[in-house]
Every structure is written in C-alpha cells, then in structure tokens.
Amino acid sequence: MTLEELGIEFELPKLLQKLGLTTAWENYESAVGDMFDGVADKVPTIGAAPTSESSGDDGAPEARVTYVGKLMEVVELMYDRVDEAATLPKQYSRTPYTLITSQDYPADEFPPPPDAGFVLDEWSDLGFGNLHIPLKAEEHASEPRAYDDYIGHVAEYALSAWENQPARIFVPVFFLHGDKLDLFVFTRRGYYLTSIGPVLHMEHCDREEMSARFGSSLCRLWFLLTLPAEQFGLFGATRGTVGQLKLDTSTTPATVTEGSYLDDTTVNAERPVAHSVPIIGNCTYHIDASYGEEKAVLKLTWARTDQLPEGVVYRVLEYHGVSKIPKIFQSGVIVKDFAGYRLEFLVMEHC
C-alpha cells in the first residue's frame, strides 16, 4: 500500500477529534471568538492564481523566500491582533514557535531542506532538523494537482522529522500553495489532511468578500500555533530524547518528564544511534544511555497494537528460564493507541 492510499482528508474539527484536541479547540473558540475578523485589509497580497495548466516550481530561490515572507507577515499580523485583545487568556496570547526559513541554516544540514518551518523557541539552537512543523511553499501550485505534485516533498519533511526526533507521536507539516494553507498530519499509519483556508489575499479577489474567510483561517492557524508541543506531536515535556528522563510506570500509560541525576531511576539518554526509519509502519529508535551506574540502551518502538509488547516478551522468556537474555531495567507503554500503533519503551543493559 502506498502512502497516497493512506491519506485521509478531514474537516478540521474531525481531524482535531482524531488528535484528541476537541476540548482544547472548543475552549479556544470560546475564548477567542471572532478576534481575527476584520483583518482582510491587512492580509498580504500575492499575484493572480495560475491557470490550470501551469503548475510547478516557483523559480528563483529569492521568489520563494519572498513568498514565505508573506506568511511571516501574516504571523506578525496575528501577533498584532492578539496584542490588541487585552482580555485574552494567557495560553492564547503567545506561540511557543518561531518561523524560520531554510536560509537560516546550511542547506546540507537537512537535505532536502523545507522552505521554512516552525521551531520551538527552546530548540532553535538544535538546527533545522529539529523543526516542529516543516513547511512546503509553492506559490504557483494549482489545485487539484498540487497534492499529487508535492506529496513526495511533504512526506520527505515528515520522514526527516521522524528520523531526527524520536519523541514524535505525529508530525504536522504545513503546505502553503497559492493563497491557501493546508495541514498534513503524518502518523505511523499514514497521513491526515485538512484545509486551514486562505491566509493570503489573491490579486483581483474582493477583500471584503474574503474577510470572513480570512478571519476563520487565521483563527484556525493561531490555534495550532498556540498548542503546546506535547499536545501537538511530542510526548512528555522534554527537550527531545537527550538528557535526563524520568519514565514513570506507576501511571497507565507511562509518563515522561525531566529526571534528576540524584534519582537512581533516571535514564540519562546520551546519544541517539543514527539510522533510517520508514515513513509508515513499525519503527524503532536506539538511544545510548545510562541507568544508575549501568550502561544502558533506551529503546523506543512504534508497533501495531495487535502485536505483543516487547517488554512482555522478555518477561515471558525470563519466567521460563531462558538464558542469555538482556537485563531489562524498565519497560512500559507511553502511548497506548494512536492511529492503530502503540509507543513502547525498554531500558535495557548495553550489550
């Protein structure tokens, strides 16, 4: 089965339900209301839409940077609107992300580099490979060919995120084409797709007629950009999977938090072992670590929910007296079921 066959398109509320964000969205809508209505006169303008026969590359890199710059203007516009709303709850008054472009980092660091993306502020020093939300920008990509022409590029960005960020539960990727912004969400099963809506003003379109649509689109975009990373694709409140991690199995599923070197049960995750992972299906990460005084490996595995957890397999082998199996310090499940896949972990002796 190809990745394209696994793509499912949803309206945003349905997608948010899939991601477990329905309550967050309802609370946000109640607090924000029509805050972004009436901004049509400030939305940046781009050239007229191409004909149905014209689709493809936007030409010089400078033109692409200019196009992405329009989205940066939109983000600034949203900030200005938020600053005017004195009664807005704190969690909706700022975004934890910064929009950066591929020009900010060497092109060979993240081949092929996304055109831009949103990075967590505290991760900005970790490089372009740590984008939280990569972005593909094609000003002259016409519908409906846009998705067929560029799904490969969008999937490459998601795959690079899976490879560079073991703490991923899913990977959101923005696709800016023409005046519209879409959201892809890549899971271990495939991807979901939803339309955010128009975020730029297309030349010759009536601004007044577009006003309500702009307000709705910016409202949706700001919601996504104010979501904490642990609600929008990462597990735990950790800086990736490098550092001191506390894997608490007293809860179901297990919780992942910052650990302390004073705690003997803290996993000191030192260095992920570089390897490729598939864009969909089962995948495993190995991270060199220590557990107390012991050298260890932190193993994170996405597996189908109909498969027996690896930690259970080792316990069965140990119960039946099988020799020469590695010592297991900890095991458990971090995500019980997301799109039919389970995220489990093992802390085992280094063999």
mmCIF file with all atom_site columns, C-alpha atoms in Angstrom, residues 102-114 127-129 160 164:
data_model
loop_
_atom_site.group_PDB
_atom_site.id
_atom_site.type_symbol
_atom_site.label_atom_id
_atom_site.label_alt_id
_atom_site.label_comp_id
_atom_site.label_asym_id
_atom_site.label_entity_id
_atom_site.label_seq_id
_atom_site.pdbx_PDB_ins_code
_atom_site.Cartn_x
_atom_site.Cartn_y
_atom_site.Cartn_z
_atom_site.occupancy
_atom_site.B_iso_or_equiv
_atom_site.pdbx_formal_charge
_atom_site.auth_seq_id
_atom_site.auth_comp_id
_atom_site.auth_asym_id
_atom_site.auth_atom_id
_atom_site.pdbx_PDB_model_num
ATOM 1  C CA . SER A 1 102 ? 15.976 27.407 5.016  1.00 0.00 ? 102 SER A CA 1
ATOM 2  C CA . GLN A 1 103 ? 18.276 30.406 4.554  1.00 0.00 ? 103 GLN A CA 1
ATOM 3  C CA . ASP A 1 104 ? 18.784 30.463 8.321  1.00 0.00 ? 104 ASP A CA 1
ATOM 4  C CA . TYR A 1 105 ? 20.719 27.180 8.257  1.00 0.00 ? 105 TYR A CA 1
ATOM 5  C CA . PRO A 1 106 ? 23.173 25.415 5.898  1.00 0.00 ? 106 PRO A CA 1
ATOM 6  C CA . ALA A 1 107 ? 21.312 23.591 3.126  1.00 0.00 ? 107 ALA A CA 1
ATOM 7  C CA . ASP A 1 108 ? 23.313 20.381 3.646  1.00 0.00 ? 108 ASP A CA 1
ATOM 8  C CA . GLU A 1 109 ? 22.189 20.047 7.257  1.00 0.00 ? 109 GLU A CA 1
ATOM 9  C CA . PHE A 1 110 ? 18.705 18.820 6.412  1.00 0.00 ? 110 PHE A CA 1
ATOM 10 C CA . PRO A 1 111 ? 18.653 17.617 2.780  1.00 0.00 ? 111 PRO A CA 1
ATOM 11 C CA . PRO A 1 112 ? 16.377 18.400 1.072  1.00 0.00 ? 112 PRO A CA 1
ATOM 12 C CA . PRO A 1 113 ? 15.550 21.381 3.290  1.00 0.00 ? 113 PRO A CA 1
ATOM 13 C CA . PRO A 1 114 ? 11.956 22.510 3.751  1.00 0.00 ? 114 PRO A CA 1
ATOM 14 C CA . GLY A 1 127 ? 19.317 23.133 13.917 1.00 0.00 ? 127 GLY A CA 1
ATOM 15 C CA . PHE A 1 128 ? 16.902 22.891 11.026 1.00 0.00 ? 128 PHE A CA 1
ATOM 16 C CA . GLY A 1 129 ? 16.475 19.150 11.546 1.00 0.00 ? 129 GLY A CA 1
ATOM 17 C CA . SER A 1 160 ? 13.232 13.702 8.356  1.00 0.00 ? 160 SER A CA 1
ATOM 18 C CA . ASN A 1 164 ? 15.720 13.338 13.866 1.00 0.00 ? 164 ASN A CA 1
#
